[in-house]
XYZ file of C-alpha atoms in Angstrom:
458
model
C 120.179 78.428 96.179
C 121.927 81.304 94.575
C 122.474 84.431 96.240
C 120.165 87.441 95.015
C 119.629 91.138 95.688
C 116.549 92.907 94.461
C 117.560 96.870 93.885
C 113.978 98.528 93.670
C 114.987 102.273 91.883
C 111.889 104.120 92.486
C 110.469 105.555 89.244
C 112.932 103.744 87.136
C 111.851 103.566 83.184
C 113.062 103.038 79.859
C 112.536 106.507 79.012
C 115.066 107.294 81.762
C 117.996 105.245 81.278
C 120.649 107.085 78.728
C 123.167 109.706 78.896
C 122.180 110.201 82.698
C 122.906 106.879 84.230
C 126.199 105.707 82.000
C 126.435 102.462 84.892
C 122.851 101.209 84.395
C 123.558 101.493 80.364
C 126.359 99.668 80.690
C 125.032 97.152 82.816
C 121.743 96.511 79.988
C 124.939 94.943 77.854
C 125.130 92.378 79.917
C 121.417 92.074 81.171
C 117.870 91.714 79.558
C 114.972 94.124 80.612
C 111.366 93.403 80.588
C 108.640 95.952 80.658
C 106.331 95.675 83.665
C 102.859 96.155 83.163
C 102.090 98.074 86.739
C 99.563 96.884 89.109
C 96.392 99.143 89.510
C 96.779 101.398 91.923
C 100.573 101.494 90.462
C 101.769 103.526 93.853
C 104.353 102.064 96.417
C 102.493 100.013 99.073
C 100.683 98.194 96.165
C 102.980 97.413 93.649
C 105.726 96.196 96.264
C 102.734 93.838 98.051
C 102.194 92.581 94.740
C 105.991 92.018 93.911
C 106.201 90.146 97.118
C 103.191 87.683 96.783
C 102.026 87.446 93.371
C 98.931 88.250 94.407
C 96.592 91.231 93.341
C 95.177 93.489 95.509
C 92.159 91.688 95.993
C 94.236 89.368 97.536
C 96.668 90.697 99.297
C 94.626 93.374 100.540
C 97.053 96.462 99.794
C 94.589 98.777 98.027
C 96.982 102.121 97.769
C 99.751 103.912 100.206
C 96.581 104.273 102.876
C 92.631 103.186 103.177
C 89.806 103.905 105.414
C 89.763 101.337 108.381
C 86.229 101.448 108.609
C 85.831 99.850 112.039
C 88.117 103.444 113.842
C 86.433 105.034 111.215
C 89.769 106.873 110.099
C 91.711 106.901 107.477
C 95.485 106.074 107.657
C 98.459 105.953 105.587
C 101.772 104.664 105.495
C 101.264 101.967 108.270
C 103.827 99.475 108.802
C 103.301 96.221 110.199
C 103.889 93.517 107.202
C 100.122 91.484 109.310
C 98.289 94.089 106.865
C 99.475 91.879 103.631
C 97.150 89.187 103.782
C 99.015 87.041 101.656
C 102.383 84.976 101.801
C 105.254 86.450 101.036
C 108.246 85.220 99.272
C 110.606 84.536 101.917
C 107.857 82.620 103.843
C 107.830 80.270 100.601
C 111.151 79.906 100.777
C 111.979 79.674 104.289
C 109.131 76.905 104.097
C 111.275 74.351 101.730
C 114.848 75.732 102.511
C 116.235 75.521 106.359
C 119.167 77.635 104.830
C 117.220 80.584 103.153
C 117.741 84.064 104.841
C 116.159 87.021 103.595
C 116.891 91.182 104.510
C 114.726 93.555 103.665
C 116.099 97.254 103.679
C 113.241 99.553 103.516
C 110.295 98.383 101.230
C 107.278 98.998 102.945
C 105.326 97.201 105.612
C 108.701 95.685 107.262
C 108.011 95.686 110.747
C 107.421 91.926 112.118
C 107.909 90.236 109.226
C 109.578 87.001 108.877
C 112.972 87.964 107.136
C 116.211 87.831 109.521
C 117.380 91.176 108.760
C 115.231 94.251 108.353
C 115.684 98.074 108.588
C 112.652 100.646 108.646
C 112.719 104.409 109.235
C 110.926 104.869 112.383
C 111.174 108.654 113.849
C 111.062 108.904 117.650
C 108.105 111.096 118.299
C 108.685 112.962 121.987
C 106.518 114.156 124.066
C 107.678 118.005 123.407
C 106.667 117.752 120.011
C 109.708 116.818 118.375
C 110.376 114.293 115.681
C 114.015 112.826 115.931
C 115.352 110.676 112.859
C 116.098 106.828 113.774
C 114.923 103.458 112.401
C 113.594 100.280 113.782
C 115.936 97.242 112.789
C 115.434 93.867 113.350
C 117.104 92.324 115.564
C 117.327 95.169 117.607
C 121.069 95.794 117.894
C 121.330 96.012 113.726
C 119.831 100.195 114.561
C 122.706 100.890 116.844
C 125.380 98.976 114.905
C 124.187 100.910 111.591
C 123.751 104.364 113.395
C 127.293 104.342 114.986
C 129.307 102.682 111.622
C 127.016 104.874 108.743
C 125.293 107.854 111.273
C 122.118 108.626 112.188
C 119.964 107.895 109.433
C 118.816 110.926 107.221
C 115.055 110.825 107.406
C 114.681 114.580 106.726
C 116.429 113.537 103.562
C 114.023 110.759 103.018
C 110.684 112.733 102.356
C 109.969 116.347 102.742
C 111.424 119.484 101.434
C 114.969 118.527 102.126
C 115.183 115.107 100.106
C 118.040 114.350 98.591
C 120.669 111.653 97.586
C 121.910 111.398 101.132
C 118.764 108.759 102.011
C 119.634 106.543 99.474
C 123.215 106.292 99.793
C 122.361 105.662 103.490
C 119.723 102.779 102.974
C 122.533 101.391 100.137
C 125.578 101.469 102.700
C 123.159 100.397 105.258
C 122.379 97.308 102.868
C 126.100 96.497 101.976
C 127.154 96.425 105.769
C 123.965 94.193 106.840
C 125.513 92.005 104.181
C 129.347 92.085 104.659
C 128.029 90.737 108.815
C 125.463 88.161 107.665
C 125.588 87.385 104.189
C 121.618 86.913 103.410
C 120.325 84.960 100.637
C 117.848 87.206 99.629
C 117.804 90.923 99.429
C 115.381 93.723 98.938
C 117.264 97.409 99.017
C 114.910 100.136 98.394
C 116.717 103.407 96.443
C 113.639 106.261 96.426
C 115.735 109.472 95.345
C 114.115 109.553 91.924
C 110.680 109.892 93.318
C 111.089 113.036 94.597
C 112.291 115.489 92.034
C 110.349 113.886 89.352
C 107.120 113.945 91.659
C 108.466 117.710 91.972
C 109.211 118.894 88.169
C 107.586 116.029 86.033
C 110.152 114.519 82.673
C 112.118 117.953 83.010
C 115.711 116.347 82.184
C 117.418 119.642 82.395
C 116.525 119.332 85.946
C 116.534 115.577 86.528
C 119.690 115.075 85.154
C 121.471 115.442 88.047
C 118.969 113.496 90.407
C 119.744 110.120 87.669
C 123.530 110.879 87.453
C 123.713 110.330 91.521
C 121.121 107.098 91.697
C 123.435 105.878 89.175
C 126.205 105.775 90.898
C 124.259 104.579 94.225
C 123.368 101.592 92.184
C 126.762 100.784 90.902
C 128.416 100.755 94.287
C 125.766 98.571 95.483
C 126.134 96.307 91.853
C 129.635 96.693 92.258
C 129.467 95.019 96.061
C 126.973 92.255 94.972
C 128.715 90.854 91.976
C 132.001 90.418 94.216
C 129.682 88.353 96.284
C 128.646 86.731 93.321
C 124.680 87.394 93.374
C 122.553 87.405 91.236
C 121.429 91.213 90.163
C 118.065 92.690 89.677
C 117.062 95.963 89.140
C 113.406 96.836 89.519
C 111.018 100.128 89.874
C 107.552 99.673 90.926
C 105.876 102.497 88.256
C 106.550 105.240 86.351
C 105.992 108.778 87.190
C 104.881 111.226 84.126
C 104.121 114.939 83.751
C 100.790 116.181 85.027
C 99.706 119.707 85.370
C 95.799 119.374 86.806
C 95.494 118.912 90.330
C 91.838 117.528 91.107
C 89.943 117.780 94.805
C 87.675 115.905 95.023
C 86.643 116.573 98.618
C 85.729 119.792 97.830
C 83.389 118.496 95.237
C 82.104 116.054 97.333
C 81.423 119.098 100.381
C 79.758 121.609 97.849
C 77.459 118.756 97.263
C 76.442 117.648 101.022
C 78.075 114.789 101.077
C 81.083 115.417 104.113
C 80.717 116.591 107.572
C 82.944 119.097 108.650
C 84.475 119.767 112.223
C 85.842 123.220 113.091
C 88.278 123.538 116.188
C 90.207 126.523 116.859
C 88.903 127.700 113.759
C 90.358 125.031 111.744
C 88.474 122.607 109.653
C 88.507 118.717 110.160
C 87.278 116.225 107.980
C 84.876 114.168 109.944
C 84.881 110.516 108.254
C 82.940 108.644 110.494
C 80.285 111.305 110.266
C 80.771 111.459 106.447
C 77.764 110.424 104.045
C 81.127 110.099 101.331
C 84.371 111.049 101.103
C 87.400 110.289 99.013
C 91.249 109.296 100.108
C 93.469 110.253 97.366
C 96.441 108.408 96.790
C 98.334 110.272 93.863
C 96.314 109.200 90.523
C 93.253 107.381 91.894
C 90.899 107.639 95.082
C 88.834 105.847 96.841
C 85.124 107.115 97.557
C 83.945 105.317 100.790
C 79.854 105.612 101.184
C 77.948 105.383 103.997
C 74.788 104.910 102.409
C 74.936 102.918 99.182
C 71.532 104.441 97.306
C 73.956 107.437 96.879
C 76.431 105.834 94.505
C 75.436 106.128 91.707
C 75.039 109.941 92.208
C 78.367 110.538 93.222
C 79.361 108.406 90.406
C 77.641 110.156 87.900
C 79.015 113.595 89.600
C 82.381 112.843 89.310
C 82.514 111.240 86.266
C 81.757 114.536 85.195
C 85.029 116.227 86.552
C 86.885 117.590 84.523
C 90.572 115.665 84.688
C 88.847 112.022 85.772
C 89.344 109.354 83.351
C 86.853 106.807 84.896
C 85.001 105.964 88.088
C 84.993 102.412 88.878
C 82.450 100.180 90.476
C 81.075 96.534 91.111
C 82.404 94.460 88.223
C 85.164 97.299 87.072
C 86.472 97.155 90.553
C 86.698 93.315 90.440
C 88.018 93.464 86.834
C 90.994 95.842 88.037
C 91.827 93.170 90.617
C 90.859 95.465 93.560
C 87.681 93.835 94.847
C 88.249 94.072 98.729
C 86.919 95.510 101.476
C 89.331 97.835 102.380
C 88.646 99.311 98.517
C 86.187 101.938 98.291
C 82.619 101.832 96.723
C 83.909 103.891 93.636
C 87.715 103.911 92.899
C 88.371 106.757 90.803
C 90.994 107.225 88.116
C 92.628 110.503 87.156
C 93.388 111.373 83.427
C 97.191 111.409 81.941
C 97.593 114.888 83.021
C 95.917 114.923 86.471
C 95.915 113.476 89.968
C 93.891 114.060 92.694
C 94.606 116.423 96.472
C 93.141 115.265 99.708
C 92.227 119.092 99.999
C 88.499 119.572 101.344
C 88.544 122.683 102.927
C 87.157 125.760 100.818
C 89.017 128.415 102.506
C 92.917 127.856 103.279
C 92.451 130.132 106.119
C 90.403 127.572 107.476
C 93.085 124.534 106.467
C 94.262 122.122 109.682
C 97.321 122.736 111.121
C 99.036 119.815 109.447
C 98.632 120.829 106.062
C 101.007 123.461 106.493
C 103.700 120.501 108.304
C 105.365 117.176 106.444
C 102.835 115.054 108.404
C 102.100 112.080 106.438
C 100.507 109.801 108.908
C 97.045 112.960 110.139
C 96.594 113.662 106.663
C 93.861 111.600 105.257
C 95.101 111.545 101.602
C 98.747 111.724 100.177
C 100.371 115.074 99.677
C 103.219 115.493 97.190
C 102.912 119.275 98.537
C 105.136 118.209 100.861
C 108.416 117.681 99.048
C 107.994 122.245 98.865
C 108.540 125.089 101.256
C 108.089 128.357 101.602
C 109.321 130.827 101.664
C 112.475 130.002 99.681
C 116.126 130.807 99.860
C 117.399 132.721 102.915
C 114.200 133.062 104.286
C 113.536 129.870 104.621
C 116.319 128.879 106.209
C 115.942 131.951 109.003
C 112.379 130.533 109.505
C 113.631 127.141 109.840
C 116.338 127.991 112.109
C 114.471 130.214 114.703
C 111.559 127.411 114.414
C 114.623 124.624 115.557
C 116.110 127.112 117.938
C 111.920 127.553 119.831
C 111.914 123.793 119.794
C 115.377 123.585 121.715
C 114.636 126.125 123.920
C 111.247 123.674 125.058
C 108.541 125.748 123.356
C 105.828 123.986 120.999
C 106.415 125.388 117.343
C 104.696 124.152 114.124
C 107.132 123.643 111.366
C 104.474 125.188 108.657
C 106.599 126.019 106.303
C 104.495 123.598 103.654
C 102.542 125.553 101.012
C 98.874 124.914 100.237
C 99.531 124.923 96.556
C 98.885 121.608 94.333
C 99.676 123.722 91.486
C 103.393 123.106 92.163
C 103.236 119.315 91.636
C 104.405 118.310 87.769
C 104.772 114.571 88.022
C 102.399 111.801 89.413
C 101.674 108.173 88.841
C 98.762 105.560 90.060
C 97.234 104.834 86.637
C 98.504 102.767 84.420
C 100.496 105.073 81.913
C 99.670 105.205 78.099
C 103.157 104.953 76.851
C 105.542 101.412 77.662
C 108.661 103.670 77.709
C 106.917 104.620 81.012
C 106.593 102.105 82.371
C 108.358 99.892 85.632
C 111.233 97.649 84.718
C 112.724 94.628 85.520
C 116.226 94.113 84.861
C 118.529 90.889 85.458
C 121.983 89.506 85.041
C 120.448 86.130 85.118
C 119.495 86.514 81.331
C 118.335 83.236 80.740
C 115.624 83.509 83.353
C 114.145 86.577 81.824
C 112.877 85.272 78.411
C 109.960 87.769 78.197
C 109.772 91.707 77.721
C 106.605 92.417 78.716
C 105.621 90.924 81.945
C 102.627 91.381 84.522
C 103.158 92.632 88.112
C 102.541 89.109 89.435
C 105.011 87.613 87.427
C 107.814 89.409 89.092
C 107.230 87.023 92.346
C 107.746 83.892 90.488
C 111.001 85.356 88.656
C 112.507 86.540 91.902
C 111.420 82.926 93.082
C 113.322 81.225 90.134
C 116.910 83.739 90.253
C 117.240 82.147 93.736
C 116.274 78.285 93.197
C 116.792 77.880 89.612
C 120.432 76.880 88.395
């Protein structure tokens, strides 16, 4: 078995790599890349399920970032116990045919009772004041407080929300390095997400992203640096590429100005009431689900939104199966945005009327994903008095929403989900282990059997 780390750079692309990442350039001299044509829905939860079994989501059952789970009649997102992949995963394979395999896992998704031997999660501690205090769940147990006291806490308000930054992946890469320098795994997954977030924020703008590719690139060349003095084998991989969009879409608001949701309304404040819902959609960056209670209304709703300005196509029956999502957590339609759109879990008509949370980096009570969440307001000085007197109420014991979240999709330049138009944006796969990558264009599910062959193959 050879020893192998798998460096997943969120959002990496062709288009990308240049003057702005000098290490991964260099690094192509002595590497081939293959083109990765991305799974449908081409979001995180999905593509890294697929990566990991070879398996669509038909299969595997990862459908998007979140899904209606019809029988609590709610819709959730970001869950993360690995039981809700419903295929087998590479290290299972492995650990199946090789008593010496070991595998760590450092962040992709769905990590919590897995089968690896070394795993690291973010996993806030939620008290009963209200407060949300960074921290991670590790397995085994003592790998969080050996981590926490070497590296610090970890930097989950640097991980997602207003405040990302580089600091989150440099923590999850040291984090990775020291896991290794104590147990030396065969097999490891590092996940490196700073390039999600300003791209998500400002689209291709390079005079802007510039700096956000200069500091994953050095990230990644510590981390390449460490490996190949361990003598692994090197991948880099991204799991889709993000490109410009300027056309926010809301489709629950469609869907309410023509009957179709049920609306609750406590404390003045308007909840979407799924259970209650005759259709509804849970958008997940450039596609959505429609979930329908009744089926006779399908092909209404599909008709109406096919109509919508910004939607490329509404799937159903045989296009669903054809796109390799035919399962039942998938909705009745699956909807696909256009190049330059994506789609808001927004259903409320008046923001005065908006839930508390939309206003609050709350990922797991909104029903939809919300890249509105990597924005504040207001900005500069202001925000930082707000934030600090809102910190200050919370130490002092009293129960203070951290609104400081716009209601504003307008803001959001960069999205992905669809499959992209253009190769140059599309994910890569990048090796040291040239003679096992042959091809340049390769299919999502052939990443699992490449990964499979780095570790076994001579």
């Amino acid at each position: 078995m050879h020893k192998t780390v798998v460096i997943n750079i969120v959002g990496l692309t062709k288009r990308l790599i240049g003057e702005h990442t000098p290490f991964i350039q260099s690094f192509l001299k002595t590497a081939n890349l293959a083109t990765i044509k991305p799974v449908l829905p081409a979001v995180t939860c999905s593509a890294q399920a697929t990566y990991l079994t070879g398996a669509l989501p038909s299969e595997h059952g990862i459908v998007g970032n979140g899904w209606y789970f019809k029988e609590e009649c709610e819709v959730k997102f970001w869950r993360q116990s690995n039981k809700l992949i419903q295929a087998e995963k590479l290290w299972d394979k492995l650990k199946r045919t090789n008593t010496d395999f070991s595998c760590a896992n450092y962040f992709w998704w769905y990590n919590m009772y897995s089968e690896v031997d070394y795993s690291i999660t973010p996993r806030p501690n939620y008290l009963a004041d209200g407060r949300k205090i960074p921290d991670i769940y590790s397995h085994p147990s003592e790998l969080r407080d050996d981590l926490q006291k070497t590296l610090g806490t970890f930097p989950l308000f640097n991980f997602w929300g207003p405040k990302t930054s580089i600091k989150s992946s440099r923590w999850i890469a040291d984090a990775a390095m020291h896991t290794d320098a104590l147990h030396d795994p065969t097999l490891s997954f590092i996940y490196l997400p700073h390039l999600d977030y300003n791209i998500q924020r400002h689209g291709l703008n390079f005079d802007i992203i510039s700096k956000d590719l200069k500091e994953i690139d050095t990230v990644v060349k510590d981390v390449v640096t460490y490996y190949q003095s361990k003598k692994a084998r090197i991948v880099l991989l991204s799991e889709y590429g993000i490109t410009n969009v300027n056309n926010p879409i809301h489709l629950n608001r469609i869907l309410r100005t023509e009957g179709y949701l049920a609306i609750r309304e406590e404390r003045g404040l308007e909840l979407l009431d799924h259970g209650a819902s005759k259709a509804f959609a849970v958008a997940d960056h450039q596609i959505a689900h429609i979930y329908i209670k009744n089926t006779k209304n399908k092909e209404a709703i599909k008709t109406l939104l096919t109509k919508v300005t910004g939607v490329d196509k509404v799937l159903s029956g045989p296009e669903i199966a054809s796109a390799g999502l035919q399962h039942d957590r998938c909705g009745d339609l699956v909807v696909l945005a256009d190049k330059d759109s994506w789609f808001t879990y927004y259903y409320w008509l008046n923001d005065k009327k908006a839930p508390d949370f939309a206003r609050m980096v709350d990922i797991h009570k909104k029903p939809g994903y919300d890249p509105v969440e990597m924005f504040a307001k207001p900005k500069g000085l202001a925000l930082i008095t707000t934030v600090l007197w809102k910190l200050l109420r919370k130490k002092l014991g009293f129960r203070t929403l951290m609104d400081i979240i716009p209601i504003d999709a307008t803001l959001v330049k960069g999205s992905h989900g669809r499959i992209p138009e253009d190769e140059e944006d599309y994910p890569i796969f990048i090796s040291d282990a040239k003679d096992l990558v042959s091809a340049t264009e390769l299919d999502a599910t052939d990443v699992f059997k490449l990964l499979e062959n780095h570790i076994q193959k001579p």
